Tab-separated table of C-alpha atoms in Angstrom:
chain	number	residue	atom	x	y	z
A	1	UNK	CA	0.000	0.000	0.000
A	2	UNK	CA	0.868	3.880	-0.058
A	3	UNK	CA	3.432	5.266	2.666
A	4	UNK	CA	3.795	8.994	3.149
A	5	UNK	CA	6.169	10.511	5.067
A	6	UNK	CA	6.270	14.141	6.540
A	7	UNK	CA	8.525	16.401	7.645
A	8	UNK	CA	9.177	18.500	9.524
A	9	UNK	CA	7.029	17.257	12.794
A	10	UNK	CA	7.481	20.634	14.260
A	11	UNK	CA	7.975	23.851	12.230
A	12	UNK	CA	8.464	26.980	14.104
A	13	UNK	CA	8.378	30.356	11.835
A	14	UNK	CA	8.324	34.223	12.296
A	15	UNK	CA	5.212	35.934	11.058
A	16	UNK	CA	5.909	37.106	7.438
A	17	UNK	CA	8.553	34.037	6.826
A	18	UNK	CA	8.062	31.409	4.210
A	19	UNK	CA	6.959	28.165	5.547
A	20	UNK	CA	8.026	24.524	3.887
A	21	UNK	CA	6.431	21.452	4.412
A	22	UNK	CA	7.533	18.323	2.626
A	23	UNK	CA	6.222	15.201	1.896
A	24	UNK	CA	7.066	11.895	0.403
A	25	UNK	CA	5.044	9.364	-0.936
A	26	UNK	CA	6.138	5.580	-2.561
A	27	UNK	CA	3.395	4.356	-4.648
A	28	UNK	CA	4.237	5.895	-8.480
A	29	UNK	CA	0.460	5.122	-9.287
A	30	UNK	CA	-0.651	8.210	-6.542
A	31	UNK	CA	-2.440	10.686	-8.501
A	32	UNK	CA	-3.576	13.274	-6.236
A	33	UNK	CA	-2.105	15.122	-3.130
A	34	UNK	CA	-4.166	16.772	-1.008
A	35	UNK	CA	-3.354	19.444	1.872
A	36	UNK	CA	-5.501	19.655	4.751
A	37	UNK	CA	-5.042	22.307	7.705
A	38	UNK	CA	-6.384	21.607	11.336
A	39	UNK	CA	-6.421	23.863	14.011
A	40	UNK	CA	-6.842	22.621	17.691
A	41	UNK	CA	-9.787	20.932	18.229
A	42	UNK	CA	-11.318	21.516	14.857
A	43	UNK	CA	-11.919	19.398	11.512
A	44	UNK	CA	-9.232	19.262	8.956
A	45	UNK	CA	-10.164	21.744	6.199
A	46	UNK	CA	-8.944	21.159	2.430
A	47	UNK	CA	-6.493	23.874	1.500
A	48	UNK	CA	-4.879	23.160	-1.332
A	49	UNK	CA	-4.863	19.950	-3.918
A	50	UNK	CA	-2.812	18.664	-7.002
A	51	UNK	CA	-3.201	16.187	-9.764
A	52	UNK	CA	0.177	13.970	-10.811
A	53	UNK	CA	-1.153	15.958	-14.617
A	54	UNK	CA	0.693	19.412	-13.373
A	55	UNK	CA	3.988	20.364	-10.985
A	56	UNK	CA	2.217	23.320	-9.502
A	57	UNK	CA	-0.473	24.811	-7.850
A	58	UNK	CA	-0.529	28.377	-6.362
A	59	UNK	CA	-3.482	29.824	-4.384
A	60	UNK	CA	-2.632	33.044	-3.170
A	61	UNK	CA	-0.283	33.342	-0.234
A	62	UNK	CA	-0.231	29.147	-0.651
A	63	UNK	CA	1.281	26.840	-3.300
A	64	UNK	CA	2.014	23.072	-3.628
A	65	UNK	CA	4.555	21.531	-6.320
A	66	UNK	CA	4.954	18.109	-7.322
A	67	UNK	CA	7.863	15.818	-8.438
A	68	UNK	CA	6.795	12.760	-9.873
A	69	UNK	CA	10.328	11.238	-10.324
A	70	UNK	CA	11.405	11.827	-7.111
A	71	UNK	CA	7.801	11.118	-5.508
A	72	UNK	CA	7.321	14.356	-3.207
A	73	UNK	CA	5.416	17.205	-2.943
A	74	UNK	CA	5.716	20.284	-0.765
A	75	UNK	CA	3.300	22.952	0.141
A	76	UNK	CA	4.374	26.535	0.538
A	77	UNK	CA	2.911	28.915	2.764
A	78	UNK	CA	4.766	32.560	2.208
A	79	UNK	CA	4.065	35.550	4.075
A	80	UNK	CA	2.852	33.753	6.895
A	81	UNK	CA	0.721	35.061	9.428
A	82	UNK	CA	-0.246	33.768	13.039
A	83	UNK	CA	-3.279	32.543	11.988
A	84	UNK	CA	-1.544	29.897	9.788
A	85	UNK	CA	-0.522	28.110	12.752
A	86	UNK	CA	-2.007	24.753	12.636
A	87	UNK	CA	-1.482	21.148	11.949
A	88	UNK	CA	-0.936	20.644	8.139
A	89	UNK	CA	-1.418	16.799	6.861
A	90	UNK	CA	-0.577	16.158	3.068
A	91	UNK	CA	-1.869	12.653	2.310
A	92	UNK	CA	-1.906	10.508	-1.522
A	93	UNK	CA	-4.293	8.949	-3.426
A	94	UNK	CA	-3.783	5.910	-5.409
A	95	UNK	CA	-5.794	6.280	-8.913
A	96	UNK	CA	-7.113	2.431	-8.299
A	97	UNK	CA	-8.199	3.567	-4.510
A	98	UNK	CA	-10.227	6.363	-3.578
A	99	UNK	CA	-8.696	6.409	0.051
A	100	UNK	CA	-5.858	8.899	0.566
A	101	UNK	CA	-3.182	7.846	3.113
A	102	UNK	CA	-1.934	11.063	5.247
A	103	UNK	CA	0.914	11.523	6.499
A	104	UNK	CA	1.817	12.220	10.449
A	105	UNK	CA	1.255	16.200	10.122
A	106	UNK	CA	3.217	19.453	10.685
A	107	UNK	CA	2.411	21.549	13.491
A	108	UNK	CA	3.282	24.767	12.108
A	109	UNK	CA	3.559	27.326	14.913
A	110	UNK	CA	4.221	31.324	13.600
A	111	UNK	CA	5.123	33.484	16.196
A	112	UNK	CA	4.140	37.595	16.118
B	1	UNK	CA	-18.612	23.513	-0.034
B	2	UNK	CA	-19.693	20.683	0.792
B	3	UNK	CA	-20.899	20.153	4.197
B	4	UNK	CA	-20.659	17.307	6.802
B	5	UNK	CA	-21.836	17.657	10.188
B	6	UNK	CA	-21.499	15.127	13.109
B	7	UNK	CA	-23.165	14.643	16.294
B	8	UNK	CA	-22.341	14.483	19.247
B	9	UNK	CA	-19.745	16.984	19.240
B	10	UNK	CA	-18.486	15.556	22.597
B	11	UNK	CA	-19.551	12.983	24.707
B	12	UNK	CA	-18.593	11.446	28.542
B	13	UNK	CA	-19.561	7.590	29.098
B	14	UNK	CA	-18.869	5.217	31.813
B	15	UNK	CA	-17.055	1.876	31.197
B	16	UNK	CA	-19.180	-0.590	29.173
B	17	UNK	CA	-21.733	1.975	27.761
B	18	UNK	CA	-21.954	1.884	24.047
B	19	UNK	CA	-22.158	5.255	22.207
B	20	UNK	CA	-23.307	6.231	18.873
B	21	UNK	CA	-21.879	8.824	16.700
B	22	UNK	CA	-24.254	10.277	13.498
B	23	UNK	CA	-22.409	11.468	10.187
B	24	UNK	CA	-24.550	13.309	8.058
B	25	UNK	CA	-23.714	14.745	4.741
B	26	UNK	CA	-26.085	17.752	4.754
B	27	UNK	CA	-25.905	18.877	1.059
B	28	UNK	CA	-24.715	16.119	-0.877
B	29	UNK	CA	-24.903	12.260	-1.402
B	30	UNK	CA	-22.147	10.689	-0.004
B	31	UNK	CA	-22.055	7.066	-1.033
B	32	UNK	CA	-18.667	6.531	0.633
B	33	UNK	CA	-18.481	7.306	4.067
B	34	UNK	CA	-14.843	7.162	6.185
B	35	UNK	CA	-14.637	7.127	10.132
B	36	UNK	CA	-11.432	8.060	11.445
B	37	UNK	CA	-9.679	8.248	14.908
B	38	UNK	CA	-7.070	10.817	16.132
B	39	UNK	CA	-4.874	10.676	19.351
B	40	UNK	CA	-3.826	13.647	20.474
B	41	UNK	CA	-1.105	15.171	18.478
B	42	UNK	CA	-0.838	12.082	15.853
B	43	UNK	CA	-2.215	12.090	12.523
B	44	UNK	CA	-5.866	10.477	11.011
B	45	UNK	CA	-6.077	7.038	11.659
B	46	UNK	CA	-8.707	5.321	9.227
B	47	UNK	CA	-10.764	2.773	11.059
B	48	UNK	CA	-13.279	1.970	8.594
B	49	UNK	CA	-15.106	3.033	4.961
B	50	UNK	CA	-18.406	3.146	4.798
B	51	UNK	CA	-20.534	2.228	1.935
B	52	UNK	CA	-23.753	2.865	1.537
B	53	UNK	CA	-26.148	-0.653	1.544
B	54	UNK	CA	-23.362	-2.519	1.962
B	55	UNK	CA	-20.763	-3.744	5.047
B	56	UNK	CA	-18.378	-1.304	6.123
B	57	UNK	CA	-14.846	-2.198	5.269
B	58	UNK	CA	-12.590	-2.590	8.883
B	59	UNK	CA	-8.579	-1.655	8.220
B	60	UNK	CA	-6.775	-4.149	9.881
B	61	UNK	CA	-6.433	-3.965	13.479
B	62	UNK	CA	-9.942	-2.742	13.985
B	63	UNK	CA	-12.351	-4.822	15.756
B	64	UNK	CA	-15.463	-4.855	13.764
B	65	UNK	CA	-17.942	-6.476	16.605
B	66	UNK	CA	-16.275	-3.500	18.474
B	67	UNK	CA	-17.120	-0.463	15.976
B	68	UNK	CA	-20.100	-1.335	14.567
B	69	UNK	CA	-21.171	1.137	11.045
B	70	UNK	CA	-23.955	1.136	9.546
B	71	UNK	CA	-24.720	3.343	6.424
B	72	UNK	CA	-27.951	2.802	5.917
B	73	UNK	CA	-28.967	6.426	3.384
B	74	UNK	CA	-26.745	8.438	1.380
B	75	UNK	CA	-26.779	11.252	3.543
B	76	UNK	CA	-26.044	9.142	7.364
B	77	UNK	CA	-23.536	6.881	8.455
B	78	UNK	CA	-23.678	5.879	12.078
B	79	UNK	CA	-20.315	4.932	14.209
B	80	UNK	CA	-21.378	2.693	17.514
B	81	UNK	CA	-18.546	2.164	20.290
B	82	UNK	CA	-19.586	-0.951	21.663
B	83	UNK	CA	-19.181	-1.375	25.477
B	84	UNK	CA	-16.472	1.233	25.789
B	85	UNK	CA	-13.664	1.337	27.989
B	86	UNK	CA	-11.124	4.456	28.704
B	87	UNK	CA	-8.503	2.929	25.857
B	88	UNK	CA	-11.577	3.950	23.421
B	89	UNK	CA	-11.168	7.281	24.507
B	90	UNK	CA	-10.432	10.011	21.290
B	91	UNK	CA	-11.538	11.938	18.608
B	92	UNK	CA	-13.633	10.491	16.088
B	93	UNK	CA	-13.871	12.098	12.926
B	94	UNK	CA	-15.717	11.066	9.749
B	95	UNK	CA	-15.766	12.148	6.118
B	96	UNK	CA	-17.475	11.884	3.337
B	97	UNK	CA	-17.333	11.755	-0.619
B	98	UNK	CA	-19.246	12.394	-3.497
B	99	UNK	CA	-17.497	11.159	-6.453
B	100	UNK	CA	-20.537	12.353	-9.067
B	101	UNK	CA	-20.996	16.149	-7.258
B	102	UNK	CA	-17.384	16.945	-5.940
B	103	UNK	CA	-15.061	14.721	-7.516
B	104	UNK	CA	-12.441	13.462	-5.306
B	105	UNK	CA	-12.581	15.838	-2.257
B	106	UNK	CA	-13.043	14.706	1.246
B	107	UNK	CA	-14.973	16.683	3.146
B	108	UNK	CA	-14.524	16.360	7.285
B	109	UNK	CA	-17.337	16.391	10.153
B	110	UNK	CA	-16.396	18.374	12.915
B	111	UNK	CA	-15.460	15.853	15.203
B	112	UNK	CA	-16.762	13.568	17.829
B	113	UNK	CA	-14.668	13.866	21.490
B	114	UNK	CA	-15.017	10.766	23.287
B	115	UNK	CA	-13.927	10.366	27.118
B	116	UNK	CA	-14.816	6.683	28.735
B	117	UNK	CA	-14.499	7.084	32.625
């Protein structure tokens, strides 16, 4: 099955830094990467997606890219602000499943 | 968006009660349901997918007599925790899909906070 790692565990920032997450995934079939953000307490909330069909994404202050040789994908939060702090999960989706595995998360703290 | 909701948002049991946690997909038809369970600070944990008219699927490791499912409409899936015990505490969470409406998206319920005494 699909295993997806994801690091960094812990990612401390100053407000209006750039924030990396990465992730790695090791089933070459995995079609599309979704980015979910969870703040304490709450439900995870979609942020950000990509198909294997492109290499990036941008939204705003938010983009994700995509290397299908290397099999990772990293979101990119610039400009961040203290209301980005949360607990990012990226997770994969196999085209012959329709069950994304996440990975562990990033708690993403960004400090005034 | 699509929205899920769940209820109860939180819930307190003794030892050996069961409890029952609704999933509703308010504005869609979800014909594939997922419950899954977070510990504190770890990532989603998928317990089980839910189908709709048909037996849930258990990932391995989880004790079907134990979480029973039932997804009996397109719009509810139900989660019991059979005769809990403090181990069982956590936060349940369940999602839903609509292939047809939303394509692949999963969309999240709010979360269910169980504490066994």
């Amino acid at each position: 099955g699909e295993n997806v790692e994801q690091h960094p565990s812990t990612l401390s920032v100053q407000e209006g830094d750039s924030a990396v997450i990465k992730c790695t995934y090791s089933d070459s079939a995995s079609n599309y990467f979704p980015w979910y953000k969870q703040e304490l307490g709450k439900r995870p909330q979609l942020i950000i997606d990509i198909r294997s069909n492109v290499g990036e994404k941008k939204d705003q202050r938010i983009a994700v890219t995509l290397n299908k040789t290397a099999k990772h994908f990293s979101l990119h939060i610039t400009e961040t602000q203290p209301e980005d702090s949360a607990v990012y999960f990226c997770a994969a989706r196999s085209g012959g499943s329709y069950i994304p595995t996440f990975g562990r998360g990033t708690s993403l703290i960004v400090h005034p | 968006g699509a929205v899920v909701s769940q209820h109860p948002s939180w819930v307190i049991c003794k030892s050996g009660t069961s409890v029952k946690i609704e999933c509703r997909s308010l504005d869609f038809q979800a014909t594939t349901m997922f419950w899954y369970r977070q510990f504190p600070k770890q990532s989603l944990m998928l317990m089980a997918t839910s189908n709709e008219g048909s037996k849930a699927t258990y990932e391995q490791g989880v004790e079907k007599d134990k979480f029973l499912i039932n997804h009996a409409s397109l719009t509810l899936s139900t989660l019991t925790v059979t005769s809990a015990h403090p181990e069982d505490s956590s936060f349940y969470i369940c999602s839903a899909r609509d292939q047809q409406q939303r394509g692949e998206t999963q969309y999240f319920g709010p979360g269910t906070r169980l504490l066994v005494l």
